[in-house]
Coordinates of C-alpha atoms and ligand atoms in Angstrom, one line a residue:
M123 CA -11.7 10.7 8.0
E124 CA -14.5 11.9 5.7
N125 CA -16.8 9.9 3.6
G126 CA -17.7 7.5 6.4
S127 CA -14.4 5.7 6.3
K128 CA -12.9 4.5 9.6
E129 CA -9.4 5.6 10.5
Y130 CA -6.7 4.0 8.5
V131 CA -6.6 0.5 10.0
L132 CA -2.8 0.4 10.7
G133 CA -2.7 3.8 12.4
S134 CA 0.1 6.3 12.3
S135 CA 2.3 5.2 15.1
D136 CA 6.2 5.4 15.0
M137 CA 6.1 1.6 14.4
E138 CA 3.8 2.0 11.4
I139 CA 6.0 4.8 10.0
A140 CA 9.1 2.5 10.4
R141 CA 7.2 -0.3 8.8
L142 CA 6.1 1.8 5.8
A143 CA 9.7 3.0 5.4
F144 CA 11.0 -0.6 5.3
Q145 CA 8.1 -1.6 3.0
H146 CA 9.0 1.1 0.6
E147 CA 12.6 -0.2 0.4
V148 CA 11.4 -3.8 0.0
W149 CA 9.1 -3.0 -2.9
S150 CA 10.9 0.0 -4.5
D151 CA 12.2 -1.9 -7.5
V152 CA 8.7 -3.1 -8.4
T153 CA 7.4 0.4 -7.8
G154 CA 10.1 1.9 -10.0
G155 CA 9.3 -0.7 -12.7
L156 CA 5.7 0.5 -12.8
W157 CA 6.8 4.2 -13.0
R158 CA 9.0 3.2 -16.0
T159 CA 6.2 1.3 -17.7
A160 CA 3.9 4.3 -17.3
G161 CA 6.7 6.6 -18.6
I162 CA 7.2 9.1 -15.7
S163 CA 10.2 11.3 -16.5
Y164 CA 11.8 14.6 -16.1
G165 CA 9.5 17.6 -16.0
D166 CA 6.3 15.6 -15.3
S167 CA 3.6 16.4 -12.8
V168 CA 2.5 13.6 -10.5
A169 CA -0.1 13.3 -7.7
D170 CA 0.8 10.8 -5.0
L171 CA -2.6 10.0 -3.5
G172 CA -2.7 8.3 -0.1
C173 CA 1.0 9.1 0.1
G174 CA 1.5 8.1 3.8
P175 CA 4.8 9.4 5.2
G176 CA 5.9 10.2 1.6
F177 CA 8.6 7.7 0.9
A178 CA 7.4 7.3 -2.7
S179 CA 6.7 11.1 -3.1
L180 CA 10.3 12.0 -2.3
E181 CA 11.6 9.5 -4.9
L182 CA 9.1 10.8 -7.4
A183 CA 10.4 14.3 -6.8
R184 CA 13.9 13.2 -7.7
L185 CA 12.6 11.4 -10.8
V186 CA 10.7 14.4 -12.2
G187 CA 13.4 16.9 -11.2
P188 CA 13.2 20.6 -10.4
E189 CA 11.0 21.2 -13.5
G190 CA 8.5 18.6 -12.5
Q191 CA 6.0 18.7 -9.7
V192 CA 4.7 16.3 -7.1
A193 CA 1.5 16.9 -5.2
S194 CA 1.0 14.5 -2.3
V195 CA -2.3 14.0 -0.4
D196 CA -3.1 11.9 2.6
A197 CA -5.9 11.8 5.2
S198 CA -3.5 11.4 8.2
E199 CA -2.5 14.6 9.9
R200 CA 0.6 13.0 11.3
F201 CA 1.8 11.6 7.9
V202 CA 1.1 15.0 6.2
S203 CA 3.1 16.9 8.8
L204 CA 6.0 14.4 8.5
V205 CA 6.1 14.8 4.7
S206 CA 5.9 18.6 5.2
S207 CA 8.9 18.7 7.5
R208 CA 10.9 16.5 5.1
I209 CA 10.1 18.9 2.3
T210 CA 11.4 21.7 4.4
S211 CA 14.5 20.0 5.7
L212 CA 15.5 18.8 2.2
G213 CA 14.7 22.3 0.8
L214 CA 12.5 20.8 -2.0
Q215 CA 10.7 23.2 -4.2
N216 CA 8.9 20.7 -6.4
V217 CA 6.7 18.8 -3.8
T218 CA 3.6 20.0 -2.0
V219 CA 1.6 18.0 0.5
S220 CA -1.9 18.5 1.8
K221 CA -4.3 16.7 4.1
G222 CA -7.3 15.5 2.3
D223 CA -9.6 12.7 1.4
V224 CA -8.9 11.0 -2.0
T225 CA -12.6 10.8 -2.7
A226 CA -13.0 14.6 -2.4
L227 CA -9.8 16.2 -3.7
T228 CA -9.3 19.9 -3.8
L229 CA -6.7 19.5 -6.6
E230 CA -7.6 21.1 -10.0
S231 CA -9.1 19.2 -12.8
G232 CA -7.0 18.2 -15.8
T233 CA -3.6 19.2 -14.3
F234 CA -1.5 16.0 -13.8
D235 CA 0.5 13.8 -16.2
F236 CA 0.3 10.9 -13.7
V237 CA -1.5 9.9 -10.6
F238 CA 0.1 7.2 -8.4
S239 CA -1.5 5.3 -5.6
R240 CA 0.2 2.4 -3.8
W241 CA -1.6 0.4 -1.1
L242 CA -4.4 2.9 -1.0
Y243 CA -7.4 1.4 -2.8
C244 CA -7.4 -1.6 -0.5
F245 CA -8.3 0.7 2.4
L246 CA -11.0 2.7 0.7
R247 CA -14.7 2.3 1.4
D248 CA -15.5 4.0 -1.9
P249 CA -12.8 3.1 -4.4
V250 CA -15.0 4.1 -7.4
T251 CA -15.2 7.7 -6.3
A252 CA -11.5 7.8 -5.6
A253 CA -10.8 6.5 -9.2
R254 CA -13.2 9.1 -10.6
E255 CA -11.3 11.8 -8.7
A256 CA -8.0 10.5 -10.1
H257 CA -9.6 10.6 -13.6
R258 CA -10.8 14.2 -13.0
I259 CA -7.4 15.6 -12.0
L260 CA -5.5 13.8 -14.9
K261 CA -4.8 15.6 -18.2
P262 CA -6.4 13.8 -21.2
G263 CA -3.8 11.1 -22.0
G264 CA -2.5 11.2 -18.4
K265 CA -1.9 7.9 -16.6
L266 CA -3.1 6.4 -13.4
I267 CA -0.7 3.9 -11.7
V268 CA -2.0 1.7 -9.0
M269 CA -0.2 -1.0 -7.0
D270 CA -2.4 -3.0 -4.7
Y271 CA -3.4 -6.4 -3.3
L272 CA -5.2 -8.9 -5.5
N273 CA -5.9 -12.2 -3.9
Y274 CA -4.9 -12.1 -0.2
L275 CA -5.8 -15.6 0.8
A276 CA -3.4 -17.0 -1.8
S277 CA -0.6 -15.9 0.6
R278 CA 0.8 -18.7 2.7
I279 CA 3.7 -19.9 4.8
F280 CA 5.0 -23.2 3.5
P281 CA 5.1 -25.9 4.8
G282 CA 3.2 -23.9 7.4
S283 CA 0.3 -25.1 9.6
D284 CA -3.3 -24.2 10.2
V285 CA -2.2 -21.9 13.0
L286 CA 0.5 -20.1 10.9
N287 CA -1.8 -19.7 7.9
S288 CA -4.8 -18.5 10.0
I289 CA -3.0 -15.1 10.1
F290 CA -4.1 -14.2 6.5
P291 CA -7.9 -14.6 7.0
A292 CA -7.6 -12.8 10.3
Y293 CA -5.9 -9.8 8.5
L294 CA -8.5 -9.9 5.7
K295 CA -11.3 -9.8 8.3
T296 CA -9.7 -6.8 10.0
V297 CA -9.5 -4.8 6.8
N298 CA -13.0 -5.8 5.8
E299 CA -14.3 -4.5 9.1
H300 CA -12.7 -1.2 8.1
Y301 CA -14.7 -1.4 4.8
G302 CA -11.5 -2.1 2.8
S303 CA -10.5 -5.2 0.8
Y304 CA -7.2 -6.9 0.2
N305 CA -8.7 -8.3 -3.0
I306 CA -9.4 -4.9 -4.6
G307 CA -6.8 -5.5 -7.3
G308 CA -9.1 -7.9 -9.1
E309 CA -11.9 -5.3 -9.4
L310 CA -9.7 -2.4 -10.4
P311 CA -9.3 -3.0 -14.2
S312 CA -13.0 -3.3 -14.9
M313 CA -13.8 -0.4 -12.5
L314 CA -11.3 1.8 -14.3
S315 CA -12.5 0.9 -17.7
E316 CA -16.1 1.8 -16.7
I317 CA -14.9 5.2 -15.5
G318 CA -13.2 6.0 -18.8
F319 CA -9.7 4.7 -18.5
E320 CA -8.0 2.6 -21.1
I321 CA -6.0 -0.2 -19.5
V322 CA -2.3 0.1 -20.7
S323 CA -0.8 -2.8 -18.7
L324 CA -1.5 -5.2 -15.9
E325 CA 1.4 -6.8 -14.1
P326 CA 1.4 -9.6 -11.5
I327 CA 3.5 -8.9 -8.4
V328 CA 4.4 -11.8 -6.2
R329 CA 7.4 -13.1 -4.3
I330 CA 8.7 -16.0 -2.4
A331 CA 10.9 -15.2 0.6
R332 CA 12.8 -17.3 3.1
P333 CA 13.4 -16.4 6.8
G334 CA 16.0 -13.7 7.0
E335 CA 15.3 -12.2 3.6
N336 CA 13.9 -8.7 3.3
T337 CA 10.5 -9.8 2.1
W338 CA 10.2 -12.2 5.0
R339 CA 11.1 -9.4 7.4
W340 CA 8.4 -7.3 5.7
V341 CA 5.7 -9.8 6.7
E342 CA 7.3 -10.1 10.2
L343 CA 7.1 -6.4 10.8
F344 CA 3.5 -6.5 9.7
N345 CA 2.9 -9.2 12.3
E346 CA 4.7 -7.3 15.0
L347 CA 2.3 -4.4 14.5
S348 CA -0.9 -6.3 13.7
V349 CA -0.9 -9.5 15.8
P350 CA -1.3 -7.5 19.1
A351 CA -4.2 -5.6 17.4
L352 CA -5.9 -8.9 16.5
V353 CA -6.0 -9.6 20.2
E354 CA -7.1 -6.1 21.2
N355 CA -9.9 -6.2 18.7
G356 CA -11.1 -9.6 19.8
I357 CA -10.4 -11.4 16.5
W358 CA -7.8 -13.6 18.2
T359 CA -7.4 -14.8 21.8
E360 CA -4.2 -14.4 23.8
D361 CA -3.7 -18.2 23.5
Q362 CA -4.0 -18.0 19.7
R363 CA -1.4 -15.3 19.6
E364 CA 1.0 -17.3 21.8
Q365 CA 0.6 -20.4 19.7
F366 CA 1.1 -18.4 16.5
E367 CA 4.2 -16.7 17.7
S368 CA 5.8 -19.9 18.9
E369 CA 5.0 -21.7 15.6
W370 CA 6.4 -18.7 13.7
E371 CA 9.7 -18.9 15.6
A372 CA 9.9 -22.7 15.1
A373 CA 9.1 -22.3 11.3
K374 CA 12.2 -20.0 11.0
E375 CA 14.4 -22.9 12.1
N376 CA 13.2 -25.1 9.2
P377 CA 15.5 -24.6 6.2
G378 CA 12.6 -25.4 3.9
T379 CA 10.3 -22.7 5.2
F380 CA 9.2 -20.0 2.8
F381 CA 6.6 -17.3 2.5
F382 CA 4.5 -16.9 -0.7
S383 CA 3.6 -13.2 -0.6
P384 CA 0.0 -11.9 -1.1
P385 CA -0.3 -11.5 -4.9
M386 CA -0.6 -7.9 -5.9
I387 CA -1.3 -6.2 -9.2
G388 CA 0.3 -3.2 -10.9
V389 CA -2.1 -1.3 -13.1
V390 CA -1.3 1.4 -15.6
A391 CA -4.4 3.0 -17.1
E392 CA -4.7 6.0 -19.4
R393 CA -7.3 8.7 -19.2
S394 CA -9.0 8.6 -22.5
Ligands
LIG226 C1 -0.5 1.5 3.5 S1 -0.5 3.2 3.6 C2 0.4 3.5 2.0 C3 1.1 4.8 2.0 C4 1.9 5.0 0.7 N1 1.1 5.1 -0.4 C5 3.0 4.0 0.5 O1 3.0 3.3 -0.4 O2 4.0 4.0 1.4 C6 -2.2 3.8 3.2 C7 -2.3 5.3 3.3 O3 -3.6 5.6 2.7 C8 -4.1 6.7 3.5 N2 -5.6 6.8 3.3 C9 -6.5 5.8 3.5 N3 -7.7 6.3 3.2 C10 -7.6 7.5 2.7 C11 -8.5 8.5 2.2 N4 -9.8 8.3 2.1 N5 -8.0 9.7 1.7 C12 -6.6 9.9 1.8 N6 -5.7 9.0 2.3 C13 -6.2 7.9 2.7 C14 -3.7 6.4 4.9 O4 -3.7 7.5 5.7 C15 -2.3 5.8 4.7 O5 -1.3 6.8 4.8

């Protein structure tokens, strides 16, 4: 990846692709709400930056219809080729995808009605340059829509234990080591204002989920992918992992257990 960023911390394995697909389903109502707040509709042009395997891009393509246009960009070769084969197999004429760095886009200036980025800014070493690029490719009056993490350490398992809740600082450390931040949402509104955006709306995004519910499964899938990596990267020992996994299984048997999701923010900002 260019610009000194390390490889996307969660990789592009089959497991990560399946996790991103499920994640898209779990949060698609919130995502759709942000699109409605911003006003994306038939005939619009939208750039989906950091599109991953393109689950949102394909939904956006349906939303803007054949007279609209979606341009998707991601740094991962594997994700881009997946999106590309989906475009071909679905016969879509209104989506293009390209491999690229969101801090150095090849897309033309002043061409998009909307730029959408979900769970991208938290992984960027240089979010300011990425936001400047989004500003550059938007038409005057066009809108940037960002959905991202805001205050990661506010997430907890209740009633929980020190072992269960030590997972959140461990994940925060991992992303920080990759130059990202799961607290980026708190910085975005002032960063965007300084770049020349006018903030249109800021929405809190948070959920409570009990074992068996989709949002619980969402964090569980994240754990299945990321806990082994914590051990591989020396952040946790094998003993810590075993203790965590056994407490996690026990917590699921308690009818009072719930997960308070990492608070996120939905930002809609207009290019002035
Ligand atoms: C958590 S995934 C989110 C994917 C998608 N936006 C979604 O909501 O399903 C983060 C994505 O950001 C991409 N990414 C990270 N840094 C990037 C960069 N500098 N330029 C382009 N893509 C980047 C990764 O390759 C990965 O696909």
